[in-house]
Amino acid sequence: MQRSAGLYGSLIVDVAEGEEEPFQYDGEFDLLLSDWWHKSAHHQEVGLSSRPMRWIGEPQSLLINGRGQFGCSLAAHYSNDTSSLSQCDITGHEQWAPSILRVDPNKTYRIRLSSTTALASLNVGIGATRLSSTSLYSIVSAAFIFSSSDMVIAFAFLN
């Protein structure tokens, strides 16, 4: 709903002038997850606020950094339903093609995960040989190391 109404993006607060980051990075990535209904926010609001409530269904697209597919699926060849979506034909140069995060071995990268989903709950899986978590909800914590991760990106309300 937010995207169709014009609200979209991450708010990143830089470290104060004269202060240093608690960790050093060779690079960083910002991943913004979104759900996108292709009908207007007003149409969705009418359905959700009606009595009885009318469920507006699942989003027509899931977006990562504003990119996503519509009318096709990257996993269509796994479906047994012949009436389902067709396979996406992606060469990698399309404006809507998924982004590839390119990294070098033995380098340290910060990955900021944000979600602007209205109704979808999304998770992100990262497989690697060594990952270290240094903060959660922008609060610096003691680093802990793990070999892979499956994270639910959710809202957090801190006092």
mmCIF file with all atom_site columns, N, CA and C in Angstrom, residues 52-97:
data_model
loop_
_atom_site.group_PDB
_atom_site.id
_atom_site.type_symbol
_atom_site.label_atom_id
_atom_site.label_alt_id
_atom_site.label_comp_id
_atom_site.label_asym_id
_atom_site.label_entity_id
_atom_site.label_seq_id
_atom_site.pdbx_PDB_ins_code
_atom_site.Cartn_x
_atom_site.Cartn_y
_atom_site.Cartn_z
_atom_site.occupancy
_atom_site.B_iso_or_equiv
_atom_site.pdbx_formal_charge
_atom_site.auth_seq_id
_atom_site.auth_comp_id
_atom_site.auth_asym_id
_atom_site.auth_atom_id
_atom_site.pdbx_PDB_model_num
ATOM 1   N N  . PRO A 1 52 ? -18.232 -7.071  6.573   1.00 0.00 ? 52 PRO A N  1
ATOM 2   C CA . PRO A 1 52 ? -17.024 -7.738  7.049   1.00 0.00 ? 52 PRO A CA 1
ATOM 3   C C  . PRO A 1 52 ? -15.837 -7.407  6.150   1.00 0.00 ? 52 PRO A C  1
ATOM 4   N N  . MET A 1 53 ? -14.651 -7.526  6.720   1.00 0.00 ? 53 MET A N  1
ATOM 5   C CA . MET A 1 53 ? -13.430 -7.224  5.986   1.00 0.00 ? 53 MET A CA 1
ATOM 6   C C  . MET A 1 53 ? -13.309 -8.131  4.751   1.00 0.00 ? 53 MET A C  1
ATOM 7   N N  . ARG A 1 54 ? -12.890 -7.553  3.658   1.00 0.00 ? 54 ARG A N  1
ATOM 8   C CA . ARG A 1 54 ? -12.613 -8.336  2.447   1.00 0.00 ? 54 ARG A CA 1
ATOM 9   C C  . ARG A 1 54 ? -11.101 -8.396  2.278   1.00 0.00 ? 54 ARG A C  1
ATOM 10  N N  . TRP A 1 55 ? -10.560 -9.602  2.362   1.00 0.00 ? 55 TRP A N  1
ATOM 11  C CA . TRP A 1 55 ? -9.118  -9.797  2.214   1.00 0.00 ? 55 TRP A CA 1
ATOM 12  C C  . TRP A 1 55 ? -8.716  -9.416  0.802   1.00 0.00 ? 55 TRP A C  1
ATOM 13  N N  . ILE A 1 56 ? -7.650  -8.657  0.670   1.00 0.00 ? 56 ILE A N  1
ATOM 14  C CA . ILE A 1 56 ? -7.226  -8.167  -0.644  1.00 0.00 ? 56 ILE A CA 1
ATOM 15  C C  . ILE A 1 56 ? -6.301  -9.148  -1.350  1.00 0.00 ? 56 ILE A C  1
ATOM 16  N N  . GLY A 1 57 ? -6.033  -10.273 -0.728  1.00 0.00 ? 57 GLY A N  1
ATOM 17  C CA . GLY A 1 57 ? -5.197  -11.288 -1.358  1.00 0.00 ? 57 GLY A CA 1
ATOM 18  C C  . GLY A 1 57 ? -3.717  -11.031 -1.151  1.00 0.00 ? 57 GLY A C  1
ATOM 19  N N  . GLU A 1 58 ? -2.939  -11.897 -1.733  1.00 0.00 ? 58 GLU A N  1
ATOM 20  C CA . GLU A 1 58 ? -1.483  -11.769 -1.636  1.00 0.00 ? 58 GLU A CA 1
ATOM 21  C C  . GLU A 1 58 ? -0.986  -10.690 -2.605  1.00 0.00 ? 58 GLU A C  1
ATOM 22  N N  . PRO A 1 59 ? 0.178   -10.106 -2.341  1.00 0.00 ? 59 PRO A N  1
ATOM 23  C CA . PRO A 1 59 ? 0.697   -9.083  -3.249  1.00 0.00 ? 59 PRO A CA 1
ATOM 24  C C  . PRO A 1 59 ? 0.971   -9.670  -4.638  1.00 0.00 ? 59 PRO A C  1
ATOM 25  N N  . GLN A 1 60 ? 0.826   -8.842  -5.667  1.00 0.00 ? 60 GLN A N  1
ATOM 26  C CA . GLN A 1 60 ? 1.104   -9.297  -7.025  1.00 0.00 ? 60 GLN A CA 1
ATOM 27  C C  . GLN A 1 60 ? 2.602   -9.355  -7.306  1.00 0.00 ? 60 GLN A C  1
ATOM 28  N N  . SER A 1 61 ? 3.389   -8.626  -6.541  1.00 0.00 ? 61 SER A N  1
ATOM 29  C CA . SER A 1 61 ? 4.848   -8.650  -6.721  1.00 0.00 ? 61 SER A CA 1
ATOM 30  C C  . SER A 1 61 ? 5.533   -8.522  -5.375  1.00 0.00 ? 61 SER A C  1
ATOM 31  N N  . LEU A 1 62 ? 6.672   -9.170  -5.235  1.00 0.00 ? 62 LEU A N  1
ATOM 32  C CA . LEU A 1 62 ? 7.581   -8.948  -4.120  1.00 0.00 ? 62 LEU A CA 1
ATOM 33  C C  . LEU A 1 62 ? 8.804   -8.278  -4.709  1.00 0.00 ? 62 LEU A C  1
ATOM 34  N N  . LEU A 1 63 ? 9.258   -7.229  -4.062  1.00 0.00 ? 63 LEU A N  1
ATOM 35  C CA . LEU A 1 63 ? 10.346  -6.430  -4.606  1.00 0.00 ? 63 LEU A CA 1
ATOM 36  C C  . LEU A 1 63 ? 11.556  -6.452  -3.684  1.00 0.00 ? 63 LEU A C  1
ATOM 37  N N  . ILE A 1 64 ? 12.729  -6.466  -4.268  1.00 0.00 ? 64 ILE A N  1
ATOM 38  C CA . ILE A 1 64 ? 13.986  -6.264  -3.549  1.00 0.00 ? 64 ILE A CA 1
ATOM 39  C C  . ILE A 1 64 ? 14.637  -5.055  -4.189  1.00 0.00 ? 64 ILE A C  1
ATOM 40  N N  . ASN A 1 65 ? 14.814  -4.009  -3.395  1.00 0.00 ? 65 ASN A N  1
ATOM 41  C CA . ASN A 1 65 ? 15.336  -2.732  -3.886  1.00 0.00 ? 65 ASN A CA 1
ATOM 42  C C  . ASN A 1 65 ? 14.537  -2.225  -5.084  1.00 0.00 ? 65 ASN A C  1
ATOM 43  N N  . GLY A 1 66 ? 13.221  -2.390  -5.011  1.00 0.00 ? 66 GLY A N  1
ATOM 44  C CA . GLY A 1 66 ? 12.339  -1.877  -6.050  1.00 0.00 ? 66 GLY A CA 1
ATOM 45  C C  . GLY A 1 66 ? 12.239  -2.730  -7.299  1.00 0.00 ? 66 GLY A C  1
ATOM 46  N N  . ARG A 1 67 ? 12.926  -3.859  -7.325  1.00 0.00 ? 67 ARG A N  1
ATOM 47  C CA . ARG A 1 67 ? 12.907  -4.720  -8.510  1.00 0.00 ? 67 ARG A CA 1
ATOM 48  C C  . ARG A 1 67 ? 12.123  -5.987  -8.227  1.00 0.00 ? 67 ARG A C  1
ATOM 49  N N  . GLY A 1 68 ? 11.333  -6.400  -9.210  1.00 0.00 ? 68 GLY A N  1
ATOM 50  C CA . GLY A 1 68 ? 10.572  -7.623  -9.077  1.00 0.00 ? 68 GLY A CA 1
ATOM 51  C C  . GLY A 1 68 ? 9.926   -8.001  -10.386 1.00 0.00 ? 68 GLY A C  1
ATOM 52  N N  . GLN A 1 69 ? 9.330   -9.160  -10.428 1.00 0.00 ? 69 GLN A N  1
ATOM 53  C CA . GLN A 1 69 ? 8.695   -9.644  -11.646 1.00 0.00 ? 69 GLN A CA 1
ATOM 54  C C  . GLN A 1 69 ? 7.180   -9.590  -11.489 1.00 0.00 ? 69 GLN A C  1
ATOM 55  N N  . PHE A 1 70 ? 6.492   -9.490  -12.626 1.00 0.00 ? 70 PHE A N  1
ATOM 56  C CA . PHE A 1 70 ? 5.039   -9.545  -12.647 1.00 0.00 ? 70 PHE A CA 1
ATOM 57  C C  . PHE A 1 70 ? 4.620   -10.284 -13.912 1.00 0.00 ? 70 PHE A C  1
ATOM 58  N N  . GLY A 1 71 ? 3.685   -11.213 -13.747 1.00 0.00 ? 71 GLY A N  1
ATOM 59  C CA . GLY A 1 71 ? 3.192   -11.960 -14.891 1.00 0.00 ? 71 GLY A CA 1
ATOM 60  C C  . GLY A 1 71 ? 4.045   -13.161 -15.248 1.00 0.00 ? 71 GLY A C  1
ATOM 61  N N  . CYS A 1 72 ? 5.095   -13.413 -14.454 1.00 0.00 ? 72 CYS A N  1
ATOM 62  C CA . CYS A 1 72 ? 5.936   -14.585 -14.656 1.00 0.00 ? 72 CYS A CA 1
ATOM 63  C C  . CYS A 1 72 ? 6.555   -14.954 -13.314 1.00 0.00 ? 72 CYS A C  1
ATOM 64  N N  . SER A 1 73 ? 7.205   -16.091 -13.253 1.00 0.00 ? 73 SER A N  1
ATOM 65  C CA . SER A 1 73 ? 7.814   -16.553 -12.010 1.00 0.00 ? 73 SER A CA 1
ATOM 66  C C  . SER A 1 73 ? 9.176   -17.162 -12.300 1.00 0.00 ? 73 SER A C  1
ATOM 67  N N  . LEU A 1 74 ? 10.128  -16.897 -11.426 1.00 0.00 ? 74 LEU A N  1
ATOM 68  C CA . LEU A 1 74 ? 11.444  -17.524 -11.556 1.00 0.00 ? 74 LEU A CA 1
ATOM 69  C C  . LEU A 1 74 ? 11.372  -19.006 -11.226 1.00 0.00 ? 74 LEU A C  1
ATOM 70  N N  . ALA A 1 75 ? 10.313  -19.426 -10.535 1.00 0.00 ? 75 ALA A N  1
ATOM 71  C CA . ALA A 1 75 ? 10.172  -20.826 -10.132 1.00 0.00 ? 75 ALA A CA 1
ATOM 72  C C  . ALA A 1 75 ? 9.055   -21.538 -10.887 1.00 0.00 ? 75 ALA A C  1
ATOM 73  N N  . ALA A 1 76 ? 8.619   -20.996 -12.026 1.00 0.00 ? 76 ALA A N  1
ATOM 74  C CA . ALA A 1 76 ? 7.488   -21.576 -12.761 1.00 0.00 ? 76 ALA A CA 1
ATOM 75  C C  . ALA A 1 76 ? 7.751   -23.018 -13.185 1.00 0.00 ? 76 ALA A C  1
ATOM 76  N N  . HIS A 1 77 ? 8.999   -23.362 -13.489 1.00 0.00 ? 77 HIS A N  1
ATOM 77  C CA . HIS A 1 77 ? 9.281   -24.720 -13.963 1.00 0.00 ? 77 HIS A CA 1
ATOM 78  C C  . HIS A 1 77 ? 9.126   -25.773 -12.863 1.00 0.00 ? 77 HIS A C  1
ATOM 79  N N  . TYR A 1 78 ? 8.975   -25.347 -11.594 1.00 0.00 ? 78 TYR A N  1
ATOM 80  C CA . TYR A 1 78 ? 8.746   -26.292 -10.507 1.00 0.00 ? 78 TYR A CA 1
ATOM 81  C C  . TYR A 1 78 ? 7.257   -26.590 -10.305 1.00 0.00 ? 78 TYR A C  1
ATOM 82  N N  . SER A 1 79 ? 6.395   -25.838 -10.954 1.00 0.00 ? 79 SER A N  1
ATOM 83  C CA . SER A 1 79 ? 4.963   -25.975 -10.744 1.00 0.00 ? 79 SER A CA 1
ATOM 84  C C  . SER A 1 79 ? 4.378   -27.078 -11.620 1.00 0.00 ? 79 SER A C  1
ATOM 85  N N  . ASN A 1 80 ? 3.441   -27.835 -11.055 1.00 0.00 ? 80 ASN A N  1
ATOM 86  C CA . ASN A 1 80 ? 2.701   -28.847 -11.813 1.00 0.00 ? 80 ASN A CA 1
ATOM 87  C C  . ASN A 1 80 ? 1.449   -28.269 -12.445 1.00 0.00 ? 80 ASN A C  1
ATOM 88  N N  . ASP A 1 81 ? 1.116   -27.029 -12.097 1.00 0.00 ? 81 ASP A N  1
ATOM 89  C CA . ASP A 1 81 ? -0.091  -26.379 -12.597 1.00 0.00 ? 81 ASP A CA 1
ATOM 90  C C  . ASP A 1 81 ? 0.224   -25.713 -13.936 1.00 0.00 ? 81 ASP A C  1
ATOM 91  N N  . THR A 1 82 ? -0.324  -26.230 -15.008 1.00 0.00 ? 82 THR A N  1
ATOM 92  C CA . THR A 1 82 ? -0.036  -25.688 -16.341 1.00 0.00 ? 82 THR A CA 1
ATOM 93  C C  . THR A 1 82 ? -0.693  -24.338 -16.576 1.00 0.00 ? 82 THR A C  1
ATOM 94  N N  . SER A 1 83 ? -1.676  -23.954 -15.734 1.00 0.00 ? 83 SER A N  1
ATOM 95  C CA . SER A 1 83 ? -2.329  -22.659 -15.905 1.00 0.00 ? 83 SER A CA 1
ATOM 96  C C  . SER A 1 83 ? -1.654  -21.565 -15.088 1.00 0.00 ? 83 SER A C  1
ATOM 97  N N  . SER A 1 84 ? -0.585  -21.911 -14.376 1.00 0.00 ? 84 SER A N  1
ATOM 98  C CA . SER A 1 84 ? 0.086   -20.927 -13.527 1.00 0.00 ? 84 SER A CA 1
ATOM 99  C C  . SER A 1 84 ? 0.953   -19.998 -14.380 1.00 0.00 ? 84 SER A C  1
ATOM 100 N N  . LEU A 1 85 ? 1.668   -19.140 -13.728 1.00 0.00 ? 85 LEU A N  1
ATOM 101 C CA . LEU A 1 85 ? 2.499   -18.161 -14.413 1.00 0.00 ? 85 LEU A CA 1
ATOM 102 C C  . LEU A 1 85 ? 3.584   -18.816 -15.258 1.00 0.00 ? 85 LEU A C  1
ATOM 103 N N  . SER A 1 86 ? 3.979   -18.136 -16.301 1.00 0.00 ? 86 SER A N  1
ATOM 104 C CA . SER A 1 86 ? 5.047   -18.633 -17.162 1.00 0.00 ? 86 SER A CA 1
ATOM 105 C C  . SER A 1 86 ? 6.410   -18.367 -16.528 1.00 0.00 ? 86 SER A C  1
ATOM 106 N N  . GLN A 1 87 ? 7.425   -19.017 -17.025 1.00 0.00 ? 87 GLN A N  1
ATOM 107 C CA . GLN A 1 87 ? 8.794   -18.826 -16.554 1.00 0.00 ? 87 GLN A CA 1
ATOM 108 C C  . GLN A 1 87 ? 9.282   -17.445 -16.998 1.00 0.00 ? 87 GLN A C  1
ATOM 109 N N  . CYS A 1 88 ? 9.910   -16.702 -16.103 1.00 0.00 ? 88 CYS A N  1
ATOM 110 C CA . CYS A 1 88 ? 10.486  -15.405 -16.470 1.00 0.00 ? 88 CYS A CA 1
ATOM 111 C C  . CYS A 1 88 ? 11.703  -15.629 -17.364 1.00 0.00 ? 88 CYS A C  1
ATOM 112 N N  . ASP A 1 89 ? 11.810  -14.847 -18.395 1.00 0.00 ? 89 ASP A N  1
ATOM 113 C CA . ASP A 1 89 ? 12.944  -14.917 -19.303 1.00 0.00 ? 89 ASP A CA 1
ATOM 114 C C  . ASP A 1 89 ? 13.859  -13.736 -18.989 1.00 0.00 ? 89 ASP A C  1
ATOM 115 N N  . ILE A 1 90 ? 14.864  -13.983 -18.163 1.00 0.00 ? 90 ILE A N  1
ATOM 116 C CA . ILE A 1 90 ? 15.725  -12.903 -17.678 1.00 0.00 ? 90 ILE A CA 1
ATOM 117 C C  . ILE A 1 90 ? 17.143  -13.113 -18.193 1.00 0.00 ? 90 ILE A C  1
ATOM 118 N N  . THR A 1 91 ? 17.698  -12.079 -18.800 1.00 0.00 ? 91 THR A N  1
ATOM 119 C CA . THR A 1 91 ? 19.097  -12.138 -19.225 1.00 0.00 ? 91 THR A CA 1
ATOM 120 C C  . THR A 1 91 ? 20.002  -11.447 -18.223 1.00 0.00 ? 91 THR A C  1
ATOM 121 N N  . GLY A 1 92 ? 19.414  -10.635 -17.340 1.00 0.00 ? 92 GLY A N  1
ATOM 122 C CA . GLY A 1 92 ? 20.184  -9.937  -16.312 1.00 0.00 ? 92 GLY A CA 1
ATOM 123 C C  . GLY A 1 92 ? 20.352  -8.460  -16.585 1.00 0.00 ? 92 GLY A C  1
ATOM 124 N N  . HIS A 1 93 ? 19.961  -8.008  -17.771 1.00 0.00 ? 93 HIS A N  1
ATOM 125 C CA . HIS A 1 93 ? 20.132  -6.595  -18.115 1.00 0.00 ? 93 HIS A CA 1
ATOM 126 C C  . HIS A 1 93 ? 18.825  -5.808  -18.060 1.00 0.00 ? 93 HIS A C  1
ATOM 127 N N  . GLU A 1 94 ? 17.723  -6.512  -17.799 1.00 0.00 ? 94 GLU A N  1
ATOM 128 C CA . GLU A 1 94 ? 16.438  -5.821  -17.722 1.00 0.00 ? 94 GLU A CA 1
ATOM 129 C C  . GLU A 1 94 ? 16.389  -4.939  -16.473 1.00 0.00 ? 94 GLU A C  1
ATOM 130 N N  . GLN A 1 95 ? 15.621  -3.875  -16.549 1.00 0.00 ? 95 GLN A N  1
ATOM 131 C CA . GLN A 1 95 ? 15.473  -2.980  -15.408 1.00 0.00 ? 95 GLN A CA 1
ATOM 132 C C  . GLN A 1 95 ? 14.896  -3.715  -14.207 1.00 0.00 ? 95 GLN A C  1
ATOM 133 N N  . TRP A 1 96 ? 14.061  -4.728  -14.416 1.00 0.00 ? 96 TRP A N  1
ATOM 134 C CA . TRP A 1 96 ? 13.389  -5.445  -13.341 1.00 0.00 ? 96 TRP A CA 1
ATOM 135 C C  . TRP A 1 96 ? 14.110  -6.730  -12.933 1.00 0.00 ? 96 TRP A C  1
ATOM 136 N N  . ALA A 1 97 ? 15.248  -7.023  -13.559 1.00 0.00 ? 97 ALA A N  1
ATOM 137 C CA . ALA A 1 97 ? 15.987  -8.245  -13.218 1.00 0.00 ? 97 ALA A CA 1
ATOM 138 C C  . ALA A 1 97 ? 16.526  -8.152  -11.783 1.00 0.00 ? 97 ALA A C  1
#
